[in-house]
PDB file of C-alpha atoms in Angstrom:
ATOM      1  CA  MET A 107     -27.439 -27.597  -3.116  1.00  0.00           C
ATOM      2  CA  LYS A 108     -29.216 -24.097  -3.285  1.00  0.00           C
ATOM      3  CA  LYS A 109     -28.839 -23.483   0.091  1.00  0.00           C
ATOM      4  CA  ILE A 110     -25.253 -24.093  -0.078  1.00  0.00           C
ATOM      5  CA  VAL A 111     -24.931 -21.542  -2.684  1.00  0.00           C
ATOM      6  CA  PHE A 112     -26.362 -19.151  -0.166  1.00  0.00           C
ATOM      7  CA  ASP A 113     -24.555 -19.825   2.831  1.00  0.00           C
ATOM      8  CA  ILE A 114     -21.678 -19.733   1.189  1.00  0.00           C
ATOM      9  CA  LEU A 115     -22.410 -16.111  -0.299  1.00  0.00           C
ATOM     10  CA  ASN A 116     -23.281 -15.107   2.817  1.00  0.00           C
ATOM     11  CA  GLU A 117     -19.847 -16.372   4.554  1.00  0.00           C
ATOM     12  CA  SER A 118     -18.044 -14.416   1.597  1.00  0.00           C
ATOM     13  CA  LEU A 119     -20.120 -11.001   2.288  1.00  0.00           C
ATOM     14  CA  SER A 120     -19.834 -11.461   6.485  1.00  0.00           C
ATOM     15  CA  VAL A 121     -16.071 -11.961   6.400  1.00  0.00           C
ATOM     16  CA  LYS A 122     -15.547  -9.475   3.548  1.00  0.00           C
ATOM     17  CA  GLU A 123     -17.913  -6.554   5.197  1.00  0.00           C
ATOM     18  CA  ALA A 124     -15.709  -7.157   8.475  1.00  0.00           C
ATOM     19  CA  PHE A 125     -12.732  -6.803   7.295  1.00  0.00           C
ATOM     20  CA  VAL A 126     -13.601  -3.752   5.578  1.00  0.00           C
ATOM     21  CA  ARG A 127     -14.938  -2.263   8.846  1.00  0.00           C
ATOM     22  CA  GLU A 128     -11.875  -3.067  10.625  1.00  0.00           C
ATOM     23  CA  ASN A 129      -8.981  -1.948   8.263  1.00  0.00           C
ATOM     24  CA  ALA A 130     -10.823   1.000   6.451  1.00  0.00           C
ATOM     25  CA  ASP A 131      -8.324   3.470   7.780  1.00  0.00           C
ATOM     26  CA  ARG A 132      -5.474   1.245   6.643  1.00  0.00           C
ATOM     27  CA  ILE A 133      -6.808   0.444   3.364  1.00  0.00           C
ATOM     28  CA  VAL A 134      -6.810   4.331   2.982  1.00  0.00           C
ATOM     29  CA  HIS A 135      -3.391   4.545   4.792  1.00  0.00           C
ATOM     30  CA  GLY A 136      -2.329   1.890   2.154  1.00  0.00           C
ATOM     31  CA  ALA A 137      -3.297   3.660  -0.921  1.00  0.00           C
ATOM     32  CA  ASP A 138      -1.642   6.808  -0.030  1.00  0.00           C
ATOM     33  CA  ARG A 139       1.688   4.603   0.266  1.00  0.00           C
ATOM     34  CA  ILE A 140       1.159   3.489  -3.031  1.00  0.00           C
ATOM     35  CA  ALA A 141       0.147   6.345  -4.502  1.00  0.00           C
ATOM     36  CA  THR A 142       3.767   8.158  -2.765  1.00  0.00           C
ATOM     37  CA  CYS A 143       5.679   5.141  -3.863  1.00  0.00           C
ATOM     38  CA  LEU A 144       4.497   5.541  -7.503  1.00  0.00           C
ATOM     39  CA  THR A 145       5.165   9.327  -7.909  1.00  0.00           C
ATOM     40  CA  GLY A 146       8.638   9.141  -6.441  1.00  0.00           C
ATOM     41  CA  GLY A 147       9.217   6.854  -9.338  1.00  0.00           C
ATOM     42  CA  HIS A 148       9.476   3.152  -7.627  1.00  0.00           C
ATOM     43  CA  LYS A 149       7.075   0.383  -7.974  1.00  0.00           C
ATOM     44  CA  LEU A 150       5.211  -2.511  -6.961  1.00  0.00           C
ATOM     45  CA  LEU A 151       6.446  -5.996  -6.703  1.00  0.00           C
ATOM     46  CA  LEU A 152       4.137  -8.378  -5.986  1.00  0.00           C
ATOM     47  CA  PHE A 153       4.034 -11.977  -4.878  1.00  0.00           C
ATOM     48  CA  GLY A 154       2.300 -15.264  -3.559  1.00  0.00           C
ATOM     49  CA  ASN A 155       1.946 -18.684  -4.529  1.00  0.00           C
ATOM     50  CA  GLY A 156      -0.755 -20.446  -6.012  1.00  0.00           C
ATOM     51  CA  GLY A 157      -3.964 -18.213  -6.114  1.00  0.00           C
ATOM     52  CA  SER A 158      -2.038 -15.374  -4.481  1.00  0.00           C
ATOM     53  CA  ALA A 159      -0.054 -15.807  -7.320  1.00  0.00           C
ATOM     54  CA  ALA A 160      -2.669 -15.505  -9.769  1.00  0.00           C
ATOM     55  CA  ASP A 161      -4.112 -12.566  -7.225  1.00  0.00           C
ATOM     56  CA  ALA A 162      -0.648 -10.825  -7.154  1.00  0.00           C
ATOM     57  CA  GLN A 163      -0.435 -10.887 -11.367  1.00  0.00           C
ATOM     58  CA  HIS A 164      -4.307  -9.989 -11.329  1.00  0.00           C
ATOM     59  CA  ILE A 165      -3.450  -6.884  -9.163  1.00  0.00           C
ATOM     60  CA  ALA A 166       0.281  -5.775 -11.350  1.00  0.00           C
ATOM     61  CA  ALA A 167      -2.370  -6.196 -14.260  1.00  0.00           C
ATOM     62  CA  GLU A 168      -4.861  -3.271 -12.819  1.00  0.00           C
ATOM     63  CA  PHE A 169      -1.582  -0.996 -11.998  1.00  0.00           C
ATOM     64  CA  VAL A 170       0.310  -1.509 -15.291  1.00  0.00           C
ATOM     65  CA  ASN A 171      -2.873  -1.455 -18.012  1.00  0.00           C
ATOM     66  CA  ARG A 172      -5.585   0.391 -16.480  1.00  0.00           C
ATOM     67  CA  PHE A 173      -8.353  -0.311 -13.826  1.00  0.00           C
ATOM     68  CA  ARG A 174     -11.932   2.107 -14.374  1.00  0.00           C
ATOM     69  CA  ILE A 175     -10.374   5.149 -15.947  1.00  0.00           C
ATOM     70  CA  GLU A 176      -7.613   5.647 -19.135  1.00  0.00           C
ATOM     71  CA  ARG A 177      -4.294   7.198 -17.762  1.00  0.00           C
ATOM     72  CA  ALA A 178      -0.553   6.324 -17.534  1.00  0.00           C
ATOM     73  CA  PRO A 179       0.841   2.600 -16.905  1.00  0.00           C
ATOM     74  CA  LEU A 180       2.155   2.574 -13.023  1.00  0.00           C
ATOM     75  CA  ALA A 181       5.097   0.694 -12.073  1.00  0.00           C
ATOM     76  CA  ALA A 182       4.177  -2.971 -10.840  1.00  0.00           C
ATOM     77  CA  ILE A 183       5.755  -6.268 -11.535  1.00  0.00           C
ATOM     78  CA  ALA A 184       4.250  -9.433 -10.074  1.00  0.00           C
ATOM     79  CA  LEU A 185       7.420 -11.911  -9.313  1.00  0.00           C
ATOM     80  CA  THR A 186       5.634 -15.074 -10.203  1.00  0.00           C
ATOM     81  CA  THR A 187       5.712 -14.870 -13.772  1.00  0.00           C
ATOM     82  CA  ASP A 188       9.072 -15.061 -15.384  1.00  0.00           C
ATOM     83  CA  THR A 189       9.376 -19.221 -15.285  1.00  0.00           C
ATOM     84  CA  SER A 190      12.860 -19.132 -16.624  1.00  0.00           C
ATOM     85  CA  VAL A 191      13.573 -17.158 -13.078  1.00  0.00           C
ATOM     86  CA  LEU A 192      11.290 -19.087 -11.265  1.00  0.00           C
ATOM     87  CA  THR A 193      12.566 -22.476 -12.413  1.00  0.00           C
ATOM     88  CA  SER A 194      16.643 -21.455 -12.002  1.00  0.00           C
ATOM     89  CA  ILE A 195      16.156 -20.271  -8.309  1.00  0.00           C
ATOM     90  CA  GLY A 196      13.961 -23.214  -7.633  1.00  0.00           C
ATOM     91  CA  ASN A 197      16.612 -25.616  -9.444  1.00  0.00           C
ATOM     92  CA  ASP A 198      20.066 -24.147  -8.011  1.00  0.00           C
ATOM     93  CA  TYR A 199      18.534 -23.058  -4.793  1.00  0.00           C
ATOM     94  CA  ALA A 200      15.661 -23.440  -3.246  1.00  0.00           C
ATOM     95  CA  PHE A 201      11.907 -22.570  -3.918  1.00  0.00           C
ATOM     96  CA  ASP A 202      11.981 -20.241  -0.426  1.00  0.00           C
ATOM     97  CA  GLU A 203      14.139 -18.315  -2.216  1.00  0.00           C
ATOM     98  CA  ILE A 204      11.954 -17.374  -5.676  1.00  0.00           C
ATOM     99  CA  PHE A 205      10.642 -14.117  -4.672  1.00  0.00           C
ATOM    100  CA  SER A 206      13.653 -13.013  -1.979  1.00  0.00           C
ATOM    101  CA  LYS A 207      16.116 -13.225  -4.881  1.00  0.00           C
ATOM    102  CA  GLN A 208      14.276 -11.131  -7.127  1.00  0.00           C
ATOM    103  CA  VAL A 209      13.510  -8.386  -4.693  1.00  0.00           C
ATOM    104  CA  ARG A 210      17.163  -8.378  -3.803  1.00  0.00           C
ATOM    105  CA  ALA A 211      17.891  -7.997  -7.882  1.00  0.00           C
ATOM    106  CA  ILE A 212      15.246  -5.498  -8.718  1.00  0.00           C
ATOM    107  CA  GLY A 213      14.276  -4.020  -5.539  1.00  0.00           C
ATOM    108  CA  GLN A 214      14.790  -0.612  -4.419  1.00  0.00           C
ATOM    109  CA  PRO A 215      14.538   1.189  -1.492  1.00  0.00           C
ATOM    110  CA  ASP A 216      10.742   2.810  -0.882  1.00  0.00           C
ATOM    111  CA  ASP A 217       9.680   0.455  -3.277  1.00  0.00           C
ATOM    112  CA  ILE A 218       6.747  -1.566  -1.876  1.00  0.00           C
ATOM    113  CA  ALA A 219       7.075  -5.490  -1.610  1.00  0.00           C
ATOM    114  CA  LEU A 220       3.272  -6.432  -1.706  1.00  0.00           C
ATOM    115  CA  GLY A 221       3.293 -10.064  -0.604  1.00  0.00           C
ATOM    116  CA  ILE A 222       0.148 -12.253  -0.191  1.00  0.00           C
ATOM    117  CA  SER A 223       0.050 -15.645   1.876  1.00  0.00           C
ATOM    118  CA  THR A 224      -3.279 -16.728   3.292  1.00  0.00           C
ATOM    119  CA  SER A 225      -1.656 -18.011   6.289  1.00  0.00           C
ATOM    120  CA  GLY A 226       0.962 -15.993   6.494  1.00  0.00           C
ATOM    121  CA  ASN A 227       3.747 -18.169   7.048  1.00  0.00           C
ATOM    122  CA  SER A 228       4.651 -19.181   3.612  1.00  0.00           C
ATOM    123  CA  PRO A 229       8.613 -19.109   3.827  1.00  0.00           C
ATOM    124  CA  ASN A 230       8.831 -17.540   0.417  1.00  0.00           C
ATOM    125  CA  VAL A 231       6.655 -14.910   0.976  1.00  0.00           C
ATOM    126  CA  VAL A 232       8.712 -14.481   4.796  1.00  0.00           C
ATOM    127  CA  GLY A 233      11.923 -14.913   2.750  1.00  0.00           C
ATOM    128  CA  ALA A 234      11.287 -11.996   0.665  1.00  0.00           C
ATOM    129  CA  PHE A 235       9.932  -9.700   3.115  1.00  0.00           C
ATOM    130  CA  LYS A 236      13.037 -10.157   5.562  1.00  0.00           C
ATOM    131  CA  VAL A 237      15.572  -9.289   2.739  1.00  0.00           C
ATOM    132  CA  ALA A 238      13.172  -6.214   1.537  1.00  0.00           C
ATOM    133  CA  ARG A 239      13.017  -4.941   5.126  1.00  0.00           C
ATOM    134  CA  GLU A 240      17.000  -5.170   5.161  1.00  0.00           C
ATOM    135  CA  MET A 241      17.030  -3.243   1.648  1.00  0.00           C
ATOM    136  CA  GLY A 242      14.436  -0.314   2.859  1.00  0.00           C
ATOM    137  CA  LEU A 243      11.710  -1.308   0.870  1.00  0.00           C
ATOM    138  CA  VAL A 244       7.946  -0.614   2.207  1.00  0.00           C
ATOM    139  CA  THR A 245       6.311  -4.269   3.198  1.00  0.00           C
ATOM    140  CA  VAL A 246       2.496  -4.761   2.623  1.00  0.00           C
ATOM    141  CA  GLY A 247       1.208  -8.116   3.652  1.00  0.00           C
ATOM    142  CA  LEU A 248      -1.760  -9.614   3.018  1.00  0.00           C
ATOM    143  CA  THR A 249      -2.729 -12.748   5.040  1.00  0.00           C
ATOM    144  CA  GLY A 250      -5.309 -14.711   6.645  1.00  0.00           C
ATOM    145  CA  GLN A 251      -6.384 -14.604  10.976  1.00  0.00           C
ATOM    146  CA  GLY A 252      -3.682 -13.690  12.550  1.00  0.00           C
ATOM    147  CA  GLY A 253      -0.958 -12.815   9.541  1.00  0.00           C
ATOM    148  CA  GLY A 254       1.260 -15.621  10.448  1.00  0.00           C
ATOM    149  CA  LYS A 255       5.288 -15.042  10.264  1.00  0.00           C
ATOM    150  CA  VAL A 256       4.089 -12.317   7.417  1.00  0.00           C
ATOM    151  CA  ALA A 257       3.016  -9.691  10.076  1.00  0.00           C
ATOM    152  CA  GLU A 258       6.947  -9.519  11.778  1.00  0.00           C
ATOM    153  CA  TYR A 259       7.864  -8.312   8.903  1.00  0.00           C
ATOM    154  CA  SER A 260       4.911  -6.338   7.633  1.00  0.00           C
ATOM    155  CA  ASP A 261       5.426  -2.438   7.624  1.00  0.00           C
ATOM    156  CA  ILE A 262       1.526  -2.577   6.737  1.00  0.00           C
ATOM    157  CA  LEU A 263      -0.830  -5.783   7.618  1.00  0.00           C
ATOM    158  CA  PHE A 264      -3.909  -6.258   6.190  1.00  0.00           C
ATOM    159  CA  ALA A 265      -5.081  -9.244   8.428  1.00  0.00           C
ATOM    160  CA  VAL A 266      -8.523 -11.535   6.943  1.00  0.00           C
ATOM    161  CA  GLY A 267      -9.976 -12.649   9.651  1.00  0.00           C
ATOM    162  CA  SER A 268     -10.917 -15.838   8.835  1.00  0.00           C
ATOM    163  CA  ALA A 269      -9.396 -19.515   8.291  1.00  0.00           C
ATOM    164  CA  VAL A 270     -10.983 -20.603   5.053  1.00  0.00           C
ATOM    165  CA  THR A 271      -8.568 -19.826   2.242  1.00  0.00           C
ATOM    166  CA  ALA A 272     -10.724 -19.525  -0.458  1.00  0.00           C
ATOM    167  CA  ARG A 273     -12.704 -16.680   1.651  1.00  0.00           C
ATOM    168  CA  ILE A 274      -9.509 -14.964   2.364  1.00  0.00           C
ATOM    169  CA  GLN A 275      -8.673 -15.271  -1.180  1.00  0.00           C
ATOM    170  CA  GLU A 276     -11.854 -13.562  -1.964  1.00  0.00           C
ATOM    171  CA  THR A 277     -11.435 -10.775   0.569  1.00  0.00           C
ATOM    172  CA  HIS A 278      -7.737 -10.433  -0.653  1.00  0.00           C
ATOM    173  CA  ILE A 279      -8.753  -9.921  -4.369  1.00  0.00           C
ATOM    174  CA  THR A 280     -11.688  -7.335  -3.190  1.00  0.00           C
ATOM    175  CA  LEU A 281      -8.960  -5.247  -1.525  1.00  0.00           C
ATOM    176  CA  GLY A 282      -6.470  -5.465  -4.173  1.00  0.00           C
ATOM    177  CA  HIS A 283      -9.779  -3.579  -6.476  1.00  0.00           C
ATOM    178  CA  MET A 284      -9.920  -1.002  -3.691  1.00  0.00           C
ATOM    179  CA  LEU A 285      -6.102  -0.226  -3.497  1.00  0.00           C
ATOM    180  CA  CYS A 286      -6.269   0.129  -7.133  1.00  0.00           C
ATOM    181  CA  GLU A 287      -8.777   2.401  -7.133  1.00  0.00           C
ATOM    182  CA  LEU A 288      -8.177   4.614  -4.328  1.00  0.00           C
ATOM    183  CA  THR A 289      -4.605   4.940  -5.575  1.00  0.00           C
ATOM    184  CA  ASP A 290      -6.060   6.139  -8.507  1.00  0.00           C
ATOM    185  CA  ARG A 291      -8.427   8.228  -7.197  1.00  0.00           C
ATOM    186  CA  ILE A 292      -5.692   9.897  -4.943  1.00  0.00           C
ATOM    187  CA  LEU A 293      -3.148  10.349  -7.947  1.00  0.00           C
ATOM    188  CA  PHE A 294      -5.772  10.953 -11.133  1.00  0.00           C
ATOM    189  CA  PRO A 295      -8.427  13.083  -9.025  1.00  0.00           C
ATOM    190  CA  SER A 296     -10.010  14.761 -12.068  1.00  0.00           C
ATOM    191  CA  ALA A 297     -10.709  11.717 -14.062  1.00  0.00           C
ATOM    192  CA  PHE A 298     -13.331  11.148 -11.546  1.00  0.00           C
ATOM    193  CA  ASP A 299     -14.618  14.544 -11.255  1.00  0.00           C
ATOM    194  CA  SER A 300     -18.281  13.389 -13.051  1.00  0.00           C
ATOM    195  CA  GLU A 301     -19.051  10.814 -10.431  1.00  0.00           C
TER     196      GLU A 301
END
């Protein structure tokens, strides 16, 4: 069993390292777009299903509350948390529309829609990206290998080169933390002067 533990660790590290090496410039670009969005008075809308819903909520909390420094709250909303909205849309229309209707309700041009789907093919994430594109939001997709249908609608695509859901999700949350820290460093550079 101990060998399995180290095999999992080594696979996780390998997937993350390959992802960062292939996407370092794109990660910096993504943080620049988020910083521009927030300084322009816009917001992040984050969404996904299951573990990706948890990641969306986790990343939104880092922006709204704090990450590594004390600073003003930043505008981010996870579209996975209002159970009345989610069950109403799911019951009256379809589960595929739980994010797209929320994007249509509160999205504005130049907001960022950050959708997470390990397969890249979650119908409610793809549907929300279609609506976001129609409305002039910037779309940032976090997916697994190949990007799936989400790739077609992503202005910035972060596709992790793995087909293993656990490894993809581990890389997604590492990416989320990188985007949080880089955005903080762009918006609040003096807070990092002592480092």
